[in-house]
């Protein structure tokens, strides 16, 4: 069985085709990049997605060398409503044309499930770090639960907002990482871990206030060391609490070599396994949506959008309770 997945929660529109053995037959995407490189305007992203959707669907089918899948899956949330509506519209058009059911997929859970597929881990903790999301997730008592998360902005957002002030192009994460690697001069930063949650806005204000007073390399070093340490701390606590021995690092910020290194060291110290995900599957993509479609298979004719769909609200039909 082959599932066609559609991703359109934010600035990425993607189409993926995956078979039930977990083989990825196609996984293509296009990202809406605002003209100034800054701030995503949902209506503009929607226009972009509508313009490219049909072409991407055709290209993905051609790449997989099929004319029609057996199932359709769409990311129904969480995300920006105008963008989510494009996914819904395209999924329903295809469903009508091919007479196929559509599975509603939660975007965050898709990140986790594709991570499990690639790493072959069975019961991991996942640190999901992207522009908008920062969550520590694990499966417990029949649900994927969020054990810790950001109380304010996502970590990628922290980097990109700081980058804008510092004159670094969007997305700023990679450049901040490069600059940080050139320094060993740590400037004291607010370390904000509250229980299992973190918050980044104090750190952002502090880092911004240091601009022009310190070398940019030193600020980037201090900023990244602090926020990564905060994340590794709550992740380690979740692993200890859940007694889990596997960690998956995913999301766009998972590209950070330093964050990977810190996670790897923490896992080695706990005799736990650690896996990152290839970037084409760690960032927003549609293969992960197709894969959850195949796991779930609860298709319908008409789908809804859930802009604020929480990870722990999702019914997980495909895992036996542990
Ligand atoms: P979501 O919609 O799930 O929140 P997203 O739309 O933000 O995801 P992603 O591709 O998952 O998209 O993540 C993009 C973020 O990753 C940006 O904020 C970018 O600055 C950050 N990023 C990319 N590469 C690196 C890196 N090497 N180090 C740190 N951050 C990075
Ligand atoms: Fe994402």
Tab-separated table of C-alpha atoms and ligand atoms in Angstrom:
chain	number	residue	atom	x	y	z
A	1	UNK	CA	0.000	0.000	0.000
A	2	UNK	CA	1.257	3.476	-0.916
A	3	UNK	CA	0.194	6.650	0.886
A	4	UNK	CA	0.444	10.179	-0.489
A	5	UNK	CA	1.103	12.698	2.275
A	6	UNK	CA	0.652	16.455	2.134
A	7	UNK	CA	2.431	18.855	4.483
A	8	UNK	CA	1.273	22.464	4.670
A	9	UNK	CA	1.279	23.619	8.289
A	10	UNK	CA	3.472	26.710	7.788
A	11	UNK	CA	5.940	27.928	5.172
A	12	UNK	CA	6.693	24.513	3.686
A	13	UNK	CA	4.399	22.789	1.200
A	14	UNK	CA	5.430	19.205	0.614
A	15	UNK	CA	4.267	16.011	-1.038
A	16	UNK	CA	5.551	12.585	-0.016
A	17	UNK	CA	4.896	9.033	-1.146
A	18	UNK	CA	5.722	6.179	1.189
A	19	UNK	CA	4.914	2.466	1.067
A	20	UNK	CA	3.855	0.333	4.003
A	21	UNK	CA	7.324	-1.172	4.323
A	22	UNK	CA	8.509	2.362	5.171
A	23	UNK	CA	10.229	2.950	1.825
A	24	UNK	CA	10.198	6.612	0.828
A	25	UNK	CA	9.329	6.766	-2.877
A	26	UNK	CA	9.205	10.557	-3.139
A	27	UNK	CA	9.640	13.452	-0.727
A	28	UNK	CA	9.624	16.891	-2.290
A	29	UNK	CA	8.897	20.307	-0.873
A	30	UNK	CA	9.045	23.997	-1.532
A	31	UNK	CA	9.374	26.644	1.112
A	32	UNK	CA	7.731	30.038	1.021
A	33	UNK	CA	10.435	32.587	1.709
A	34	UNK	CA	9.095	36.071	2.426
A	35	UNK	CA	10.585	38.775	0.148
A	36	UNK	CA	12.400	40.483	3.003
A	37	UNK	CA	13.488	37.090	4.284
A	38	UNK	CA	11.487	37.940	7.347
A	39	UNK	CA	8.277	37.132	9.145
A	40	UNK	CA	5.850	34.707	7.560
A	41	UNK	CA	2.622	36.285	6.367
A	42	UNK	CA	0.097	33.428	6.393
A	43	UNK	CA	-1.939	34.784	3.449
A	44	UNK	CA	1.194	35.015	1.293
A	45	UNK	CA	2.311	31.515	2.266
A	46	UNK	CA	-1.148	30.268	1.319
A	47	UNK	CA	-0.870	31.888	-2.128
A	48	UNK	CA	2.538	30.281	-2.600
A	49	UNK	CA	1.253	26.838	-1.599
A	50	UNK	CA	-1.773	27.093	-3.893
A	51	UNK	CA	0.435	28.065	-6.803
A	52	UNK	CA	2.844	25.123	-6.521
A	53	UNK	CA	0.642	22.370	-5.043
A	54	UNK	CA	-0.549	20.649	-8.223
A	55	UNK	CA	2.884	20.679	-9.809
A	56	UNK	CA	4.463	19.171	-6.691
A	57	UNK	CA	1.828	16.431	-6.542
A	58	UNK	CA	2.482	15.524	-10.202
A	59	UNK	CA	6.253	15.576	-9.712
A	60	UNK	CA	6.040	13.333	-6.646
A	61	UNK	CA	3.844	10.791	-8.481
A	62	UNK	CA	6.245	10.809	-11.427
A	63	UNK	CA	9.230	10.314	-9.131
A	64	UNK	CA	7.561	7.359	-7.457
A	65	UNK	CA	6.517	6.097	-10.885
A	66	UNK	CA	2.854	5.653	-9.976
A	67	UNK	CA	-0.341	7.278	-11.223
A	68	UNK	CA	-2.369	6.904	-8.039
A	69	UNK	CA	-1.676	6.010	-4.381
A	70	UNK	CA	-3.884	3.813	-2.165
A	71	UNK	CA	-4.374	6.315	0.638
A	72	UNK	CA	-4.078	10.061	1.278
A	73	UNK	CA	-2.803	11.750	4.449
A	74	UNK	CA	-2.692	15.427	5.307
A	75	UNK	CA	-1.149	17.423	8.149
A	76	UNK	CA	-4.212	18.885	9.865
A	77	UNK	CA	-2.399	20.796	12.596
A	78	UNK	CA	-0.950	22.397	14.569
A	79	UNK	CA	-0.249	25.239	12.185
A	80	UNK	CA	-1.371	28.419	10.496
A	81	UNK	CA	-5.020	28.189	9.393
A	82	UNK	CA	-4.576	29.640	5.860
A	83	UNK	CA	-1.740	27.193	5.178
A	84	UNK	CA	-3.586	24.232	6.708
A	85	UNK	CA	-6.564	25.011	4.484
A	86	UNK	CA	-4.465	24.504	1.343
A	87	UNK	CA	-3.517	21.006	2.515
A	88	UNK	CA	-7.143	20.218	3.295
A	89	UNK	CA	-8.325	21.530	-0.086
A	90	UNK	CA	-5.724	19.586	-2.070
A	91	UNK	CA	-6.311	16.380	-0.085
A	92	UNK	CA	-10.058	16.624	-0.669
A	93	UNK	CA	-9.594	17.298	-4.394
A	94	UNK	CA	-7.425	14.198	-4.722
A	95	UNK	CA	-9.760	12.139	-2.558
A	96	UNK	CA	-12.662	13.003	-4.852
A	97	UNK	CA	-10.673	12.323	-7.993
A	98	UNK	CA	-9.260	8.975	-6.835
A	99	UNK	CA	-12.101	7.951	-4.498
A	100	UNK	CA	-9.683	7.497	-1.612
A	101	UNK	CA	-10.042	8.217	2.121
A	102	UNK	CA	-7.931	10.880	3.840
A	103	UNK	CA	-6.156	10.438	7.178
A	104	UNK	CA	-5.762	13.521	9.393
A	105	UNK	CA	-2.209	13.612	10.747
A	106	UNK	CA	-0.750	15.597	13.636
A	107	UNK	CA	2.420	17.339	12.461
A	108	UNK	CA	4.394	16.922	15.710
A	109	UNK	CA	3.631	13.217	15.960
A	110	UNK	CA	4.699	12.800	12.347
A	111	UNK	CA	8.144	14.169	13.302
A	112	UNK	CA	8.383	11.509	15.990
A	113	UNK	CA	7.135	8.589	13.918
A	114	UNK	CA	9.443	9.263	10.973
A	115	UNK	CA	12.260	9.486	13.535
A	116	UNK	CA	11.319	6.050	14.847
A	117	UNK	CA	11.177	4.646	11.325
A	118	UNK	CA	14.651	5.935	10.464
A	119	UNK	CA	16.385	5.232	13.798
A	120	UNK	CA	14.588	1.904	14.335
A	121	UNK	CA	14.162	2.976	17.954
A	122	UNK	CA	11.120	1.454	19.599
A	123	UNK	CA	10.248	3.672	22.505
A	124	UNK	CA	12.287	6.869	22.387
A	125	UNK	CA	12.147	10.270	23.977
A	126	UNK	CA	12.156	12.912	21.266
A	127	UNK	CA	13.617	16.390	21.456
A	128	UNK	CA	11.781	18.270	18.721
A	129	UNK	CA	13.386	21.632	18.033
A	130	UNK	CA	12.253	23.790	15.147
A	131	UNK	CA	11.373	27.399	14.422
A	132	UNK	CA	8.015	27.325	16.145
A	133	UNK	CA	8.216	24.181	18.274
A	134	UNK	CA	10.372	23.121	21.195
A	135	UNK	CA	9.072	19.997	22.904
A	136	UNK	CA	10.279	16.908	24.727
A	137	UNK	CA	7.864	14.128	23.835
A	138	UNK	CA	7.537	10.461	24.780
A	139	UNK	CA	4.894	7.757	24.660
A	140	UNK	CA	3.310	6.923	28.003
A	141	UNK	CA	-0.046	5.415	28.957
A	142	UNK	CA	-1.480	5.258	25.472
A	143	UNK	CA	-0.526	8.769	24.329
A	144	UNK	CA	2.412	10.783	23.164
A	145	UNK	CA	2.881	13.199	26.019
A	146	UNK	CA	4.757	16.446	26.161
A	147	UNK	CA	7.085	16.224	29.141
A	148	UNK	CA	8.627	19.619	28.661
A	149	UNK	CA	8.297	22.501	26.276
A	150	UNK	CA	8.992	26.158	25.751
A	151	UNK	CA	6.767	28.519	27.673
A	152	UNK	CA	7.247	31.242	25.095
A	153	UNK	CA	9.053	31.159	21.749
A	154	UNK	CA	10.482	28.185	19.838
A	155	UNK	CA	14.269	27.844	19.882
A	156	UNK	CA	14.607	28.459	16.124
A	157	UNK	CA	12.545	31.577	16.604
A	158	UNK	CA	14.987	32.654	19.318
A	159	UNK	CA	17.877	32.310	16.852
A	160	UNK	CA	16.053	33.965	13.985
A	161	UNK	CA	14.829	36.918	16.079
A	162	UNK	CA	18.262	37.447	17.568
A	163	UNK	CA	19.735	37.098	14.063
A	164	UNK	CA	17.523	39.845	12.728
A	165	UNK	CA	18.801	42.262	15.392
A	166	UNK	CA	22.375	41.136	14.816
A	167	UNK	CA	22.177	41.548	11.038
A	168	UNK	CA	22.308	37.810	10.272
A	169	UNK	CA	20.192	36.576	7.363
A	170	UNK	CA	17.162	34.346	7.893
A	171	UNK	CA	17.256	31.517	8.853
A	172	UNK	CA	19.912	32.567	11.336
A	173	UNK	CA	20.509	29.232	13.146
A	174	UNK	CA	23.364	27.918	10.960
A	175	UNK	CA	25.319	31.204	10.977
A	176	UNK	CA	24.872	31.610	14.754
A	177	UNK	CA	26.296	28.090	15.111
A	178	UNK	CA	29.306	28.960	12.930
A	179	UNK	CA	30.034	32.122	14.911
A	180	UNK	CA	29.588	30.307	18.231
A	181	UNK	CA	32.174	27.714	17.214
A	182	UNK	CA	34.783	30.497	16.991
A	183	UNK	CA	34.490	31.505	20.655
A	184	UNK	CA	35.172	30.072	24.085
A	185	UNK	CA	34.390	33.263	25.940
A	186	UNK	CA	31.246	32.601	27.958
A	187	UNK	CA	29.192	35.601	29.040
A	188	UNK	CA	26.710	34.952	31.864
A	189	UNK	CA	23.171	34.423	30.500
A	190	UNK	CA	19.807	33.809	32.180
A	191	UNK	CA	19.327	30.051	32.509
A	192	UNK	CA	15.596	29.569	32.542
A	193	UNK	CA	14.380	26.059	33.365
A	194	UNK	CA	11.109	25.880	35.276
A	195	UNK	CA	10.263	22.335	36.248
A	196	UNK	CA	10.319	20.518	32.932
A	197	UNK	CA	9.759	23.631	30.838
A	198	UNK	CA	12.090	26.240	29.428
A	199	UNK	CA	11.665	29.840	28.403
A	200	UNK	CA	13.790	31.746	25.947
A	201	UNK	CA	12.555	35.323	25.955
A	202	UNK	CA	14.828	36.438	28.842
A	203	UNK	CA	17.770	34.928	27.016
A	204	UNK	CA	16.800	36.751	23.831
A	205	UNK	CA	16.542	40.115	25.600
A	206	UNK	CA	19.900	39.561	27.281
A	207	UNK	CA	21.645	38.510	24.066
A	208	UNK	CA	20.229	41.514	22.229
A	209	UNK	CA	21.373	43.852	25.002
A	210	UNK	CA	24.942	42.590	24.563
A	211	UNK	CA	25.145	43.514	20.886
A	212	UNK	CA	27.825	46.176	20.260
A	213	UNK	CA	29.259	45.486	23.726
A	214	UNK	CA	30.828	42.084	23.007
A	215	UNK	CA	32.092	40.260	19.947
A	216	UNK	CA	29.223	38.657	18.067
A	217	UNK	CA	31.061	35.306	18.275
A	218	UNK	CA	31.050	35.514	22.088
A	219	UNK	CA	27.345	36.368	22.247
A	220	UNK	CA	26.449	33.529	19.859
A	221	UNK	CA	28.597	31.117	21.875
A	222	UNK	CA	27.010	32.125	25.177
A	223	UNK	CA	23.513	32.096	23.716
A	224	UNK	CA	23.765	28.655	22.122
A	225	UNK	CA	25.616	27.020	25.036
A	226	UNK	CA	22.934	28.255	27.426
A	227	UNK	CA	19.822	27.349	25.506
A	228	UNK	CA	21.203	23.953	24.433
A	229	UNK	CA	22.165	23.160	28.047
A	230	UNK	CA	18.614	24.029	29.119
A	231	UNK	CA	17.191	21.659	26.496
A	232	UNK	CA	19.565	18.830	27.330
A	233	UNK	CA	18.700	19.203	31.025
A	234	UNK	CA	14.945	18.805	30.524
A	235	UNK	CA	15.474	16.012	28.001
A	236	UNK	CA	17.658	14.097	30.429
A	237	UNK	CA	15.072	14.561	33.157
A	238	UNK	CA	12.328	13.222	30.875
A	239	UNK	CA	14.477	10.183	30.007
A	240	UNK	CA	15.093	9.491	33.692
A	241	UNK	CA	11.442	9.986	34.625
A	242	UNK	CA	10.132	7.721	31.849
A	243	UNK	CA	13.046	5.297	32.169
A	244	UNK	CA	13.633	5.427	28.453
A	245	UNK	CA	16.938	4.559	26.865
A	246	UNK	CA	16.640	6.107	23.430
A	247	UNK	CA	16.706	9.730	22.261
A	248	UNK	CA	15.814	11.134	18.864
A	249	UNK	CA	16.793	14.709	18.038
A	250	UNK	CA	14.692	16.211	15.265
A	251	UNK	CA	13.305	19.440	13.771
A	252	UNK	CA	15.250	22.098	11.845
A	253	UNK	CA	17.484	23.022	14.815
A	254	UNK	CA	18.607	19.363	14.994
A	255	UNK	CA	21.050	20.400	12.243
A	256	UNK	CA	23.151	22.040	14.969
A	257	UNK	CA	26.362	20.025	15.407
A	258	UNK	CA	26.831	21.397	18.914
A	259	UNK	CA	23.339	20.396	20.050
A	260	UNK	CA	23.904	16.941	18.533
A	261	UNK	CA	27.192	16.655	20.427
A	262	UNK	CA	25.636	17.697	23.747
A	263	UNK	CA	22.792	15.198	23.329
A	264	UNK	CA	25.226	12.440	22.365
A	265	UNK	CA	27.375	13.050	25.457
A	266	UNK	CA	24.323	13.064	27.736
A	267	UNK	CA	23.110	9.779	26.223
A	268	UNK	CA	26.540	8.140	26.521
A	269	UNK	CA	26.627	9.068	30.198
A	270	UNK	CA	23.217	7.401	30.696
A	271	UNK	CA	24.072	4.378	28.490
A	272	UNK	CA	21.239	5.427	26.203
A	273	UNK	CA	21.115	5.318	22.413
A	274	UNK	CA	21.067	8.536	20.428
A	275	UNK	CA	19.943	9.231	16.891
A	276	UNK	CA	19.616	12.257	14.679
A	277	UNK	CA	17.528	12.215	11.537
A	278	UNK	CA	18.758	13.160	8.041
A	279	UNK	CA	17.840	16.802	7.501
A	280	UNK	CA	15.394	16.132	4.659
A	281	UNK	CA	13.345	14.151	7.172
A	282	UNK	CA	14.098	16.242	10.288
A	283	UNK	CA	12.703	19.509	8.979
A	284	UNK	CA	9.119	19.866	7.832
A	285	UNK	CA	8.407	17.301	5.120
A	286	UNK	CA	5.533	15.276	3.715
A	287	UNK	CA	7.036	11.773	3.835
A	288	UNK	CA	6.483	11.874	7.601
A	289	UNK	CA	2.808	12.711	7.035
A	290	UNK	CA	2.397	9.832	4.570
A	291	UNK	CA	4.069	7.448	7.026
A	292	UNK	CA	1.646	8.308	9.852
A	293	UNK	CA	-1.205	7.928	7.342
A	294	UNK	CA	-0.058	4.333	6.864
A	295	UNK	CA	0.291	3.720	10.600
A	296	UNK	CA	-3.134	5.127	11.420
A	297	UNK	CA	-5.212	4.361	8.316
A	298	UNK	CA	-8.347	5.872	9.823
A	299	UNK	CA	-9.416	7.694	6.681
A	300	UNK	CA	-12.411	9.936	6.035
A	301	UNK	CA	-13.949	11.766	3.104
A	302	UNK	CA	-13.808	15.255	4.579
A	303	UNK	CA	-11.115	16.504	6.879
A	304	UNK	CA	-10.879	19.362	9.307
A	305	UNK	CA	-8.022	21.616	10.346
A	306	UNK	CA	-6.836	21.875	13.949
A	307	UNK	CA	-4.582	24.957	14.244
A	308	UNK	CA	-3.851	24.325	17.943
A	309	UNK	CA	-3.896	20.489	17.916
A	310	UNK	CA	-1.901	19.320	20.909
A	311	UNK	CA	0.345	16.286	20.791
A	312	UNK	CA	-1.325	14.685	23.819
A	313	UNK	CA	-4.804	15.033	22.301
A	314	UNK	CA	-4.039	12.630	19.476
A	315	UNK	CA	-5.449	9.133	19.613
A	316	UNK	CA	-2.648	6.697	18.916
A	317	UNK	CA	-4.234	3.620	17.410
A	318	UNK	CA	-1.038	2.005	16.171
A	319	UNK	CA	0.938	1.475	19.381
A	320	UNK	CA	0.013	-1.106	21.961
A	321	UNK	CA	-0.046	0.542	25.386
A	322	UNK	CA	3.151	-0.020	27.306
B	1	LIG	P1	7.889	24.125	12.534
B	1	LIG	O1	6.791	24.617	11.653
B	1	LIG	O2	7.785	22.680	12.855
B	1	LIG	O3	8.097	24.964	13.741
B	1	LIG	P2	9.882	25.382	10.934
B	1	LIG	O4	8.915	25.864	9.940
B	1	LIG	O5	10.441	26.366	11.843
B	1	LIG	O6	9.219	24.172	11.687
B	1	LIG	P3	12.277	23.782	10.479
B	1	LIG	O7	12.916	23.513	9.154
B	1	LIG	O8	11.904	22.594	11.287
B	1	LIG	O9	11.059	24.709	10.119
B	1	LIG	O10	13.289	24.671	11.369
B	1	LIG	C1	13.822	25.896	10.943
B	1	LIG	C2	14.642	26.500	12.077
B	1	LIG	O11	15.865	25.769	12.268
B	1	LIG	C3	15.036	27.940	11.828
B	1	LIG	O12	14.658	28.701	12.947
B	1	LIG	C4	16.562	27.893	11.677
B	1	LIG	O13	17.200	29.056	12.156
B	1	LIG	C5	16.923	26.682	12.501
B	1	LIG	N1	18.172	26.041	12.075
B	1	LIG	C6	18.469	25.533	10.847
B	1	LIG	N2	19.727	25.047	10.825
B	1	LIG	C7	20.257	25.257	12.060
B	1	LIG	C8	21.530	24.992	12.670
B	1	LIG	N3	22.528	24.422	11.999
B	1	LIG	N4	21.677	25.350	13.961
B	1	LIG	C9	20.684	25.927	14.668
B	1	LIG	N5	19.471	26.208	14.148
B	1	LIG	C10	19.258	25.880	12.860
B	2	LIG	FE1	7.750	20.825	12.056
